[in-house]
XYZ file of C-alpha atoms in Angstrom:
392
model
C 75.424 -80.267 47.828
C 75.748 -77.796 44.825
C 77.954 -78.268 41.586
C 78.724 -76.341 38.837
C 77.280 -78.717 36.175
C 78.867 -78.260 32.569
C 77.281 -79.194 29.759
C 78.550 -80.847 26.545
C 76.817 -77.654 24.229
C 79.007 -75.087 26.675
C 82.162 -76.634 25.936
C 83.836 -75.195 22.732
C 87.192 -75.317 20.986
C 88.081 -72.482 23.448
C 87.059 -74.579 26.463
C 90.846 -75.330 28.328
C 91.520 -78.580 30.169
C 94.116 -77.366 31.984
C 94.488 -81.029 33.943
C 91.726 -83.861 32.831
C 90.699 -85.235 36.920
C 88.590 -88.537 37.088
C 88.244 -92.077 38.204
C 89.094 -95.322 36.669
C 88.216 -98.669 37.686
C 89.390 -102.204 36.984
C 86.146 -103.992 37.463
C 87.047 -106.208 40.125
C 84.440 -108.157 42.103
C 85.425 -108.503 45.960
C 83.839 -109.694 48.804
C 83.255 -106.482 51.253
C 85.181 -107.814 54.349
C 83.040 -105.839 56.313
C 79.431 -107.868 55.419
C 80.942 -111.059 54.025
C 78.383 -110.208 50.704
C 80.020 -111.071 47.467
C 78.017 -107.997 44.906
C 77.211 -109.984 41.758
C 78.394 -109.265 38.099
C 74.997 -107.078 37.690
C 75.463 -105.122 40.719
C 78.786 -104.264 39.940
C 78.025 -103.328 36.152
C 75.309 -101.328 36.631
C 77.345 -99.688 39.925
C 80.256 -98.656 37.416
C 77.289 -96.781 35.194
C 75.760 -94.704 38.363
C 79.868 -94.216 39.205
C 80.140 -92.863 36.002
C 77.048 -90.354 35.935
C 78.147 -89.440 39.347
C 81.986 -88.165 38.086
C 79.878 -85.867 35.468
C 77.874 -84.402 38.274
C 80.619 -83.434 40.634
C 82.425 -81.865 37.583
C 84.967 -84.455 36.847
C 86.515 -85.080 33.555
C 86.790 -88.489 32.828
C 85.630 -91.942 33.652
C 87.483 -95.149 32.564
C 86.533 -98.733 32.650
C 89.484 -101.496 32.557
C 89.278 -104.721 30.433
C 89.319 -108.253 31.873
C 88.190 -111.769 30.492
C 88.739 -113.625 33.759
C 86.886 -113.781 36.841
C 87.252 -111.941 39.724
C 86.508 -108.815 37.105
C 83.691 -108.104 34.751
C 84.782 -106.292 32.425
C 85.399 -107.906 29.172
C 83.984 -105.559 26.931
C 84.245 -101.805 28.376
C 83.014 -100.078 24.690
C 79.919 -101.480 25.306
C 79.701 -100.566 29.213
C 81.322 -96.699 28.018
C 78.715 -96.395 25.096
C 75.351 -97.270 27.372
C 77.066 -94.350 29.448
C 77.633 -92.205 26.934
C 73.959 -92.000 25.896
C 73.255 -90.772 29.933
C 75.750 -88.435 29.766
C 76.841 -84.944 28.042
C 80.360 -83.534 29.253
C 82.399 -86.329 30.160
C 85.253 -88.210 28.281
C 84.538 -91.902 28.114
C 88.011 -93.687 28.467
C 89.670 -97.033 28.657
C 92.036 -97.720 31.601
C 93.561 -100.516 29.263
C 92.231 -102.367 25.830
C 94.474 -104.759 25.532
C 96.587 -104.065 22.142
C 98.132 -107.589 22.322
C 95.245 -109.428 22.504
C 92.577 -107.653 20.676
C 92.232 -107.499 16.863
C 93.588 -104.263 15.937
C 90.806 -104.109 13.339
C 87.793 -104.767 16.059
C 90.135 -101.972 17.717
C 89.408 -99.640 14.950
C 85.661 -100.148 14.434
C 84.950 -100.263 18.130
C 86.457 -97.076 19.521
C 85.037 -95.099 16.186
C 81.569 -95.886 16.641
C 81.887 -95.017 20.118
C 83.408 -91.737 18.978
C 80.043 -91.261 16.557
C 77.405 -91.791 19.777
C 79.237 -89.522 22.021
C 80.458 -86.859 19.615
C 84.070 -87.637 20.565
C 84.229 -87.779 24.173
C 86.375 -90.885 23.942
C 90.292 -91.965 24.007
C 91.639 -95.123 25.022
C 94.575 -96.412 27.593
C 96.629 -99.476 25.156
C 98.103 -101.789 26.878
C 99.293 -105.549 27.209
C 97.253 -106.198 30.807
C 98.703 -108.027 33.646
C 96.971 -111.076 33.423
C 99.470 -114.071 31.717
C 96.414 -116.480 31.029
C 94.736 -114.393 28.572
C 97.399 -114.749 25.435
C 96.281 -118.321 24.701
C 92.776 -117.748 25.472
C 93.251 -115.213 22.536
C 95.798 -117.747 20.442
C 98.432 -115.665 21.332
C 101.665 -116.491 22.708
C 103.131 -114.781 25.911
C 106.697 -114.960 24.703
C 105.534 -112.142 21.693
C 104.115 -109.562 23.893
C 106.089 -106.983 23.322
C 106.557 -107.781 19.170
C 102.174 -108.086 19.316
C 102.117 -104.415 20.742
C 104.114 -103.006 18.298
C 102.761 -104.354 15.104
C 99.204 -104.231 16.012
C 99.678 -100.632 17.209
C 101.138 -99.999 13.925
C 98.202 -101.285 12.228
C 95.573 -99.776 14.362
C 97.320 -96.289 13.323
C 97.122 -97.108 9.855
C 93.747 -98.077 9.843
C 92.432 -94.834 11.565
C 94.711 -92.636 9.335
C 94.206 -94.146 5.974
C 91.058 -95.180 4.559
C 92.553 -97.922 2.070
C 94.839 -100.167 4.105
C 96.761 -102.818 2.608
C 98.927 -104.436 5.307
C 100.969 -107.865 6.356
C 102.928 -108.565 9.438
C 103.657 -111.627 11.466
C 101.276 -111.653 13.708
C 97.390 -111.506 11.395
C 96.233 -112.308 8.083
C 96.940 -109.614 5.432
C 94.868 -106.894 4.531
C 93.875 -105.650 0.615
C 92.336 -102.391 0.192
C 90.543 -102.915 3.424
C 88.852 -100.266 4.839
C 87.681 -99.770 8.359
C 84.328 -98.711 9.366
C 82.882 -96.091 10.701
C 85.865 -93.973 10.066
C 87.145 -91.760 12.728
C 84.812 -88.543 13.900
C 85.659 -85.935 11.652
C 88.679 -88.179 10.028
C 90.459 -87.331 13.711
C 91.204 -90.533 15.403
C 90.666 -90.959 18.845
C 93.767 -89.742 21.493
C 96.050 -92.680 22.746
C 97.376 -92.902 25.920
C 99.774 -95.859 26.186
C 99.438 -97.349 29.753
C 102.909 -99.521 31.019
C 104.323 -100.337 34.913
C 107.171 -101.678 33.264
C 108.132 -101.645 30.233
C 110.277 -99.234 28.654
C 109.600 -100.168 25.103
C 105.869 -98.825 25.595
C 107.535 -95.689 26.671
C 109.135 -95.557 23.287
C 106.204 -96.526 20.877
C 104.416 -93.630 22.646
C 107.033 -91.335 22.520
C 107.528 -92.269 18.569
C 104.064 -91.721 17.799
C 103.517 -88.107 20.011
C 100.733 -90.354 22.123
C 99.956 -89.642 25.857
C 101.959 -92.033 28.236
C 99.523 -93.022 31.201
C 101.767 -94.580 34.101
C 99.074 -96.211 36.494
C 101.981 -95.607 39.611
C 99.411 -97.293 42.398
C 101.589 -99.894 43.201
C 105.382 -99.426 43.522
C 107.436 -96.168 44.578
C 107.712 -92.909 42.900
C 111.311 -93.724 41.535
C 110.243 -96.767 39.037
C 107.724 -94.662 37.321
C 110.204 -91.637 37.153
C 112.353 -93.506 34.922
C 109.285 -94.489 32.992
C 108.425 -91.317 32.326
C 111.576 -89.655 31.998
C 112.214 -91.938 29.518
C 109.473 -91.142 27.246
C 109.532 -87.267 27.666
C 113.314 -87.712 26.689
C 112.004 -89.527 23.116
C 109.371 -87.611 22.775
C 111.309 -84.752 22.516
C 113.879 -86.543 20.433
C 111.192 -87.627 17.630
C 110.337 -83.957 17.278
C 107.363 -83.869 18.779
C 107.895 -80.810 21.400
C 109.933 -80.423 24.375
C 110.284 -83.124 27.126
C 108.026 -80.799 29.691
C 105.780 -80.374 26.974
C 104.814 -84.293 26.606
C 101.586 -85.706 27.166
C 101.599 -87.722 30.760
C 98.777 -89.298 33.097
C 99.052 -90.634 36.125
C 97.030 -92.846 38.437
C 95.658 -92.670 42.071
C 94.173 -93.696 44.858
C 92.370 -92.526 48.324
C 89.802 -93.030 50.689
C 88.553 -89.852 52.835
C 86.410 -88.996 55.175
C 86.018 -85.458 56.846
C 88.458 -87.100 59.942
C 91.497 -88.956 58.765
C 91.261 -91.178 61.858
C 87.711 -92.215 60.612
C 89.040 -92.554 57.036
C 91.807 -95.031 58.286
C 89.558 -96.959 60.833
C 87.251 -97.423 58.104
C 89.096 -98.368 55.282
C 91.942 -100.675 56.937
C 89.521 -103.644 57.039
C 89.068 -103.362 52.488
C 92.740 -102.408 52.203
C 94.284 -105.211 54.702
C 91.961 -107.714 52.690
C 92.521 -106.688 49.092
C 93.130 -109.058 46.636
C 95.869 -107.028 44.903
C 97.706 -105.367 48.523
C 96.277 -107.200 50.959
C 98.131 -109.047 53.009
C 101.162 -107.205 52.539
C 102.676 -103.797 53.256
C 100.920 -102.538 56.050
C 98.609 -99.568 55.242
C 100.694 -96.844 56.634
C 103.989 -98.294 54.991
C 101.168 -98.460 51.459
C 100.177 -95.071 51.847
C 103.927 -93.780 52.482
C 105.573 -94.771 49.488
C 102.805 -94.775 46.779
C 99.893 -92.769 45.997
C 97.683 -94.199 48.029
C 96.157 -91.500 50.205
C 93.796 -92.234 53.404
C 92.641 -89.800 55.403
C 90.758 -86.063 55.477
C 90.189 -84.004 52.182
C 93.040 -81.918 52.969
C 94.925 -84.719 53.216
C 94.284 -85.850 49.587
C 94.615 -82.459 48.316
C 98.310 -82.077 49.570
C 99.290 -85.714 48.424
C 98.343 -85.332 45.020
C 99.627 -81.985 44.611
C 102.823 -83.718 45.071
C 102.939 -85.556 42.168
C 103.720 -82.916 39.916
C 106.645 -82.679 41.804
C 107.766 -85.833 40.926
C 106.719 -86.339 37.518
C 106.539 -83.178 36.131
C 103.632 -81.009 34.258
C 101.126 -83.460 33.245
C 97.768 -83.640 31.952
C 95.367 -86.183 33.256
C 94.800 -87.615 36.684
C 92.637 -90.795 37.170
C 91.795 -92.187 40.870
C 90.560 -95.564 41.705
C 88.028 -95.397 44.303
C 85.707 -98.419 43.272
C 87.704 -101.720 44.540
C 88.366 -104.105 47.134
C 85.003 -104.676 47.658
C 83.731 -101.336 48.738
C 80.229 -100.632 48.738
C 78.678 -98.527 45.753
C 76.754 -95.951 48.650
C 80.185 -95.567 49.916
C 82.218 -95.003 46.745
C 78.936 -92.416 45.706
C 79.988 -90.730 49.103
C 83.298 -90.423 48.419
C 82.578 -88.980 44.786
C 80.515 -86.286 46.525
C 83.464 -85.331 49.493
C 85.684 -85.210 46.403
C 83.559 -82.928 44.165
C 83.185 -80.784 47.261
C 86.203 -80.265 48.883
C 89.125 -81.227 46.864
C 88.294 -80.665 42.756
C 87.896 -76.932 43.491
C 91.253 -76.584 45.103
C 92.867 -79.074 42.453
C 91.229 -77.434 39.801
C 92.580 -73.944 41.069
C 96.434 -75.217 41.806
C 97.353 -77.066 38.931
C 95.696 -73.678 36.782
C 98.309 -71.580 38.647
C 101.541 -73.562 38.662
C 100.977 -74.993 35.154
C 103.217 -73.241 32.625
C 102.188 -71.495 29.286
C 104.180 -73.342 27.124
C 103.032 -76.866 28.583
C 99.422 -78.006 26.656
C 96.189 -79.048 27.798
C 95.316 -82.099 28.225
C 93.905 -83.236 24.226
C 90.439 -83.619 23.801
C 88.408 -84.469 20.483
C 87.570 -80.432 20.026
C 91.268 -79.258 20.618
C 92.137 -81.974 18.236
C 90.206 -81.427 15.409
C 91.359 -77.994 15.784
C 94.455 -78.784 15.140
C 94.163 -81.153 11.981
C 92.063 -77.891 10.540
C 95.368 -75.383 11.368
C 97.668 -77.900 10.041
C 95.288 -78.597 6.399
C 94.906 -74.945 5.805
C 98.968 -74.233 6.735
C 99.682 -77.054 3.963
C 97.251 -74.776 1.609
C 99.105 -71.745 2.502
C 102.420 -73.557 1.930
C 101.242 -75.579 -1.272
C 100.226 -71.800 -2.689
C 102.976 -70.343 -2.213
C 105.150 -72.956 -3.668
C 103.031 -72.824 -6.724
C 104.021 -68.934 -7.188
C 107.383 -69.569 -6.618
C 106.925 -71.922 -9.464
């Protein structure tokens, strides 16, 4: 199979990301119902770094690693896993599918994500969210009950702590902070992009929306019609806080499918992993699954017409993430799938969401396009500044 292989030198400030298309995983470690063989916690770390180098070969955008601290998942600290693949790789953003804002330090926040910015030259963002697992606010000394209050204020801190080199803070959640200063600062002082990842709660719509972040709503699980509201919601505020026009907000959406060049083979094959799931399985059949989310098994084609469908129903929007590496599917088969995808469907997605994606509606943000903007906005403060000093 050939690909056109971009490299991280080829990709300028005038290099468009019209839509961002890659993979996330969450890291789980299931049993493949097919073998009965359990992969252990190495196998499955060092599969998620060959997943990853595979997404940059096919020409995919991003790859992004969820964060767990309880068994049956492994990933407990993904800015280590993203920075050992950041040193293998040259085009591809390195991404979060959540860090868990309510949990995590915002400070360790800080310092983590911008020294991963410094070894991969800003291929990095991060997906904030408060995780769905209840067990981990007292592991943390955190409370349940404060959730929502613990993403606000610590998102508020993280902000100030990337935009300001001499923070002095207090809240009610963490000791204050006296002419602190967090280290390394951000890659040329631009902080990395947010995306603030929710299923369900409309006050993460808002803080995103208040801010001008990206709103990523992972919709793998429950219809359409829930994660319209989500997202209507937050293109509404987003326009309201001045920030653009709703169409013009920053969305991402999640995915899911399992092809093979014969959607009869694709369902025979993956019915076993889907009927045995830990998070589905057990439930909805797969055809009632695959009819009223995301999910998509069956031929290329087949993926290609489902996802185009999403804009549809969400709107212009700038990043789409799949999750391919789960329910205990084999890394060979996953690698398979990554090469079917790269074949047959990127080319076409890449193509359709070019032509039906309106002028006025931006790119997806990346580092480059970002630090392009902070430059415009210093040097129309200059032109401003000057000209108020004549007027003087």
């Amino acid at each position: 199979m050939r690909y056109t292989v971009y490299r991280a030198r080829d990709l300028g400030q005038g290099e468009r990301h019209i839509m961002q298309i890659g993979v996330f995983s969450v890291s789980d470690i299931t049993t493949d119902p097919t073998t009965g063989r359990t992969p252990t916690e190495n196998e499955r770390i060092k599969a998620s770094v060959a997943i990853a180098k595979k997404v940059e070969e096919i020409g995919m955008d991003v790859y992004a690693l969820g964060e767990h601290h309880n068994r049956p998942f492994f990933s407990s600290s993904p800015t280590t896993t993203l920075a050992y693949i950041a040193a293998q790789t040259e085009r591809i953003t390195l991404s979060t599918a959540t860090t868990l804002i309510t949990t995590n330090d915002p400070v360790k926040i800080a310092e983590d994500f911008a020294m991963l910015q410094h070894l991969s030259d800003g291929r990095v963002d991060l997906v904030l969210g408060r995780g769905n697992t209840a067990p981990v606010y007292p592991w943390f000394g955190k409370n349940i009950q404060d959730g929502i209050e613990l993403a606000i204020e610590n998102y508020s801190l993280l902000r100030k702590l990337w935009d300001e080199d001499t923070v002095n803070w207090s809240g009610k959640f963490r000791t204050p902070l006296q002419n602190f200063t967090s280290t390394p600062r951000p890659l040329d002082d631009v902080a990395p992009f947010v995306w603030h990842g929710s299923i369900r709660t409309p006050q993460i719509a808002e803080v995103a929306a208040y801010y001008g972040d990206g709103f990523f709503a992972n919709n793998i699980f429950w219809p359409k019609e829930h994660y319209q509201q989500l997202i209507g919601l937050y293109r509404e505020r987003y326009e309201h806080y001045g920030h653009g026009k709703a169409d013009q907000a920053i969305v991402g959406l999640g995915g899911q499918f399992f092809m093979r060049k014969n959607s009869q083979d694709a369902v025979k094959e993956f019915r076993p992993y889907f009927d045995n799931a830990p998070v589905y399985g057990h439930g909805p059949s797969l055809e009632d699954f695959t009819s009223q989310t995301p999910l998509t098994v069956g031929s290329p084609q087949e993926v290609i017409e489902k996802t185009l469908t999403f804009r549809e129903a969400f709107g212009d929007y700038q990043r789409q993430l799949f999750l391919i590496d789960h329910a205990g599917l084999p890394l060979k088969t996953v690698l398979e799938q990554l090469d079917l995808f790269g074949e047959e469907v990127l080319p076409v997605l890449r193509k359709e969401y070019a032509a039906m994606k309106p002028a006025h509606v931006p790119d997806a943000p990346t580092h480059a396009s970002r630090v392009a903007e902070a430059l415009e906005a210093k040097v129309s403060e200059s032109a401003t500044a000057g000209t108020a000093g004549q007027d003087a």
